[in-house]
CSV table of C-alpha atoms in Angstrom, one decimal:
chain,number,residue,atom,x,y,z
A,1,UNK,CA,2.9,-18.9,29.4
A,2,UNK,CA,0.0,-17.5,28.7
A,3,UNK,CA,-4.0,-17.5,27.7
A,4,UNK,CA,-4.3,-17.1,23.9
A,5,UNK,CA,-7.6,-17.6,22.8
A,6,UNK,CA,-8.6,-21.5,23.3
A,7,UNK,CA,-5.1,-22.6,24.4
A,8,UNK,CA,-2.3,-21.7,26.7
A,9,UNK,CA,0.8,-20.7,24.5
A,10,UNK,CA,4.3,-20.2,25.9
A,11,UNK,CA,6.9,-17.9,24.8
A,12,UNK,CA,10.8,-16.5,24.3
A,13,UNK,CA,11.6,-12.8,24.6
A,14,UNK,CA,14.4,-11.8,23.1
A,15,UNK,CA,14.8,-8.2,24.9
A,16,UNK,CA,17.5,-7.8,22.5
A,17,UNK,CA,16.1,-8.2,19.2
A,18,UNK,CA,12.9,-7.3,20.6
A,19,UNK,CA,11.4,-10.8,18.7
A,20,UNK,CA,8.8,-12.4,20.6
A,21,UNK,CA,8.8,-16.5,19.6
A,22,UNK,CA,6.1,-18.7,20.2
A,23,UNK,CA,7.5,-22.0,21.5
A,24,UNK,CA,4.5,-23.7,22.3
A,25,UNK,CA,4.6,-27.8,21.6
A,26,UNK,CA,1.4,-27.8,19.6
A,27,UNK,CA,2.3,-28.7,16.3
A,28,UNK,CA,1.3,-32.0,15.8
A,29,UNK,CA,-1.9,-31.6,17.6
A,30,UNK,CA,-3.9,-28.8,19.6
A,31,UNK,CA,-3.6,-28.2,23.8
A,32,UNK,CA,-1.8,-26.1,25.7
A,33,UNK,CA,1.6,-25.8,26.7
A,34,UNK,CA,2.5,-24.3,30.1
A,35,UNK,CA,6.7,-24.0,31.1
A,36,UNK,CA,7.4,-24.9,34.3
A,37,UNK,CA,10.9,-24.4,35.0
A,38,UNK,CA,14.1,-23.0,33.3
A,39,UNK,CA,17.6,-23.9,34.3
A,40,UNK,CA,20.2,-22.4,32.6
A,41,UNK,CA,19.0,-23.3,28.8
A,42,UNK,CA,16.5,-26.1,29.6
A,43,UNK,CA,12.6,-25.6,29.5
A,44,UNK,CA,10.6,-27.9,31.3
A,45,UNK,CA,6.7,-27.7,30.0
A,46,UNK,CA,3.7,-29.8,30.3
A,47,UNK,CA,1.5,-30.1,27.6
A,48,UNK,CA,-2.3,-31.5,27.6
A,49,UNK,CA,-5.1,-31.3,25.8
A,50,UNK,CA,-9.1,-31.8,27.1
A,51,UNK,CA,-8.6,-35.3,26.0
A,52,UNK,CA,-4.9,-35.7,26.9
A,53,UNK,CA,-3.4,-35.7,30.4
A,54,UNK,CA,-0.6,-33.7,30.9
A,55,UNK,CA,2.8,-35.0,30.1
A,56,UNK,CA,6.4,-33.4,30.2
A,57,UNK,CA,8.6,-32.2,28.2
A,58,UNK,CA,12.1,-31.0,27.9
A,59,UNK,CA,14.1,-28.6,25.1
A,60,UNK,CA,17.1,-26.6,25.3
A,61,UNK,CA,16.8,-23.0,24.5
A,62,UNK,CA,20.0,-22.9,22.4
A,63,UNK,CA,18.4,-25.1,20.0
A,64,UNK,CA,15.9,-22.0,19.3
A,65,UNK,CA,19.0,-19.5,18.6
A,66,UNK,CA,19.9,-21.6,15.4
A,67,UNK,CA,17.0,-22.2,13.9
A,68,UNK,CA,14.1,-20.1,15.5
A,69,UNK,CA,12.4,-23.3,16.4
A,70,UNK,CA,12.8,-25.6,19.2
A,71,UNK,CA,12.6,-29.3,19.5
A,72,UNK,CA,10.8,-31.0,22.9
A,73,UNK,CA,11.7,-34.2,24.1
A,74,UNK,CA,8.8,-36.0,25.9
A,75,UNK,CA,10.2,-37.1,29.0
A,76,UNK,CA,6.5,-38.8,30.8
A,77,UNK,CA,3.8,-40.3,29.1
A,78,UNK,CA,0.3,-39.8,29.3
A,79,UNK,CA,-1.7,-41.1,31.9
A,80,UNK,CA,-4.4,-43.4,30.2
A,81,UNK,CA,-7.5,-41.6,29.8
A,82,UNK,CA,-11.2,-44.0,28.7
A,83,UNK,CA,-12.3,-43.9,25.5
A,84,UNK,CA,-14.9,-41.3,25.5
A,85,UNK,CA,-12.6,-38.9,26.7
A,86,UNK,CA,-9.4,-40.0,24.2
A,87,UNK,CA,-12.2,-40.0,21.5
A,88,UNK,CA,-13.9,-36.8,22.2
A,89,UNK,CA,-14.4,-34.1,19.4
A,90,UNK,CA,-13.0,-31.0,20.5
A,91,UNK,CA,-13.5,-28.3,17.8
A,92,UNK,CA,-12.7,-24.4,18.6
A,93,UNK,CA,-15.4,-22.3,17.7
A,94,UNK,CA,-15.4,-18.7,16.1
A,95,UNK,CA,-18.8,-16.9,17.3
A,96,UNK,CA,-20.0,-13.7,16.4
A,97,UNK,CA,-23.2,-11.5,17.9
A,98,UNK,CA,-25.0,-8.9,15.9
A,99,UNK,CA,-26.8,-7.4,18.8
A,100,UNK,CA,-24.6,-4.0,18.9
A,101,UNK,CA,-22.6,-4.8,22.4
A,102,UNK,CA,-18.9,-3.4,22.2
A,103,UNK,CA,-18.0,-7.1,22.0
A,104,UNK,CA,-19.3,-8.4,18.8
A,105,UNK,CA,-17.0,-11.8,18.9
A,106,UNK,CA,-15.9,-14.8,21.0
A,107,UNK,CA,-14.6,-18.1,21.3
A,108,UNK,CA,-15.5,-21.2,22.6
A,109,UNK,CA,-14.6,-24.7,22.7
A,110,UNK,CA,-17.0,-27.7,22.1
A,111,UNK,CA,-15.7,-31.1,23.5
A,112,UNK,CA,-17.7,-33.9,23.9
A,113,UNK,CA,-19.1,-36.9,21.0
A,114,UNK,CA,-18.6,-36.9,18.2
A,115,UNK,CA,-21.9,-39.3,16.6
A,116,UNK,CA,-24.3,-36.8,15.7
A,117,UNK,CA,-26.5,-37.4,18.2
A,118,UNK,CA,-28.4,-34.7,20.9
A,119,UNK,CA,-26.5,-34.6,24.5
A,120,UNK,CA,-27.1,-32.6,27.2
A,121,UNK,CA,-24.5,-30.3,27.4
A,122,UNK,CA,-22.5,-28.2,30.3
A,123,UNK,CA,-22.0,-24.5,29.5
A,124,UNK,CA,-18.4,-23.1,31.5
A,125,UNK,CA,-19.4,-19.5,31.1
A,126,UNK,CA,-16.0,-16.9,32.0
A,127,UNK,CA,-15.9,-13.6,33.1
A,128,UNK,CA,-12.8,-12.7,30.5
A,129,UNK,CA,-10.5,-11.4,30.4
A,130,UNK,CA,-9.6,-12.1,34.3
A,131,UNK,CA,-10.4,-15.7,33.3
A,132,UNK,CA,-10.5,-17.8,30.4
A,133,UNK,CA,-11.2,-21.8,29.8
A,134,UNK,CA,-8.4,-23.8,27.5
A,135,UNK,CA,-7.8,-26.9,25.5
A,136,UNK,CA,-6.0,-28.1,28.6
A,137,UNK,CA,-7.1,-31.6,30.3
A,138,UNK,CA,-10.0,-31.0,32.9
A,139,UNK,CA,-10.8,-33.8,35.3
A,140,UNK,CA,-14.3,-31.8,35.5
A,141,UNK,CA,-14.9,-31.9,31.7
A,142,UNK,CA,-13.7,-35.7,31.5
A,143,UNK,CA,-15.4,-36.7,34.0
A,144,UNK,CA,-19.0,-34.8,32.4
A,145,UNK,CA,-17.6,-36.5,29.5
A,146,UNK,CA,-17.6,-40.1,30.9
A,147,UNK,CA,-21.4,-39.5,31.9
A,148,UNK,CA,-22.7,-38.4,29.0
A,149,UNK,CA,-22.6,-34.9,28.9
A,150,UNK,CA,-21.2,-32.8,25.9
């Protein structure tokens, strides 16, 4: 598992065919996935999202040799999270600078209301690439969340 942009994305390397497969459990809705463990052809993963707790999941890695995808099994639910934080926007954002640095673009995350209206709002600066904030639940950012903040 690893940082990919706004999420954390887990992979299969197939040293043989020299494929690497994304086998993240995002396709029904953004986060992150992270594997835990792997016993002989079972994954065990969390997946959360900054308005989702993380919950696990299950697969088998043979399922992925016959169809180059792989089906997870939810095995925990979600803690229940209020509604502010289950209701939050969370959009990924694309930003570019045009003030000549060597890094002209970046991403970042917004998560907080979605009404239209002016909040104050918490800036998680990172000093990339040794560190890097995901669509991955925070009890910080729910709890910012909760009290107003976007």
């Amino acid at each position: 598992s690893t940082q990919q942009q706004n999420e954390i994305r887990s992979y299969v390397v197939d040293v043989e065919s020299r494929r690497i497969l994304d086998i993240s459990n995002n396709l029904k809705t953004p986060g992150s996935t992270t594997v835990l463990c792997v016993q002989s052809d079972v994954i065990l993963a969390t997946f959360s999202s900054l308005t989702t707790p993380g919950q696990l999941f299950v697969s088998k890695l043979s399922s992925l040799e016959r169809d180059c995808n792989i089906e997870w099994v939810r095995v925990s639910t979600p803690s229940e999270v209020p509604s502010s934080v289950a209701n939050a926007k969370v959009e990924y954002m694309a930003l570019k600078q045009d003030t000549g640095a060597r890094v002209s673009t970046f991403t970042a995350i917004y998560f907080g209301p979605d009404e239209g209206k002016v909040y104050p709002l918490v800036v998680w600066p990172h000093g990339g690439p040794h560190s890097a904030f995901s669509n991955s639940y925070s009890l910080e950012a729910a709890l910012f969340n909760m009290i107003g903040f976007a």
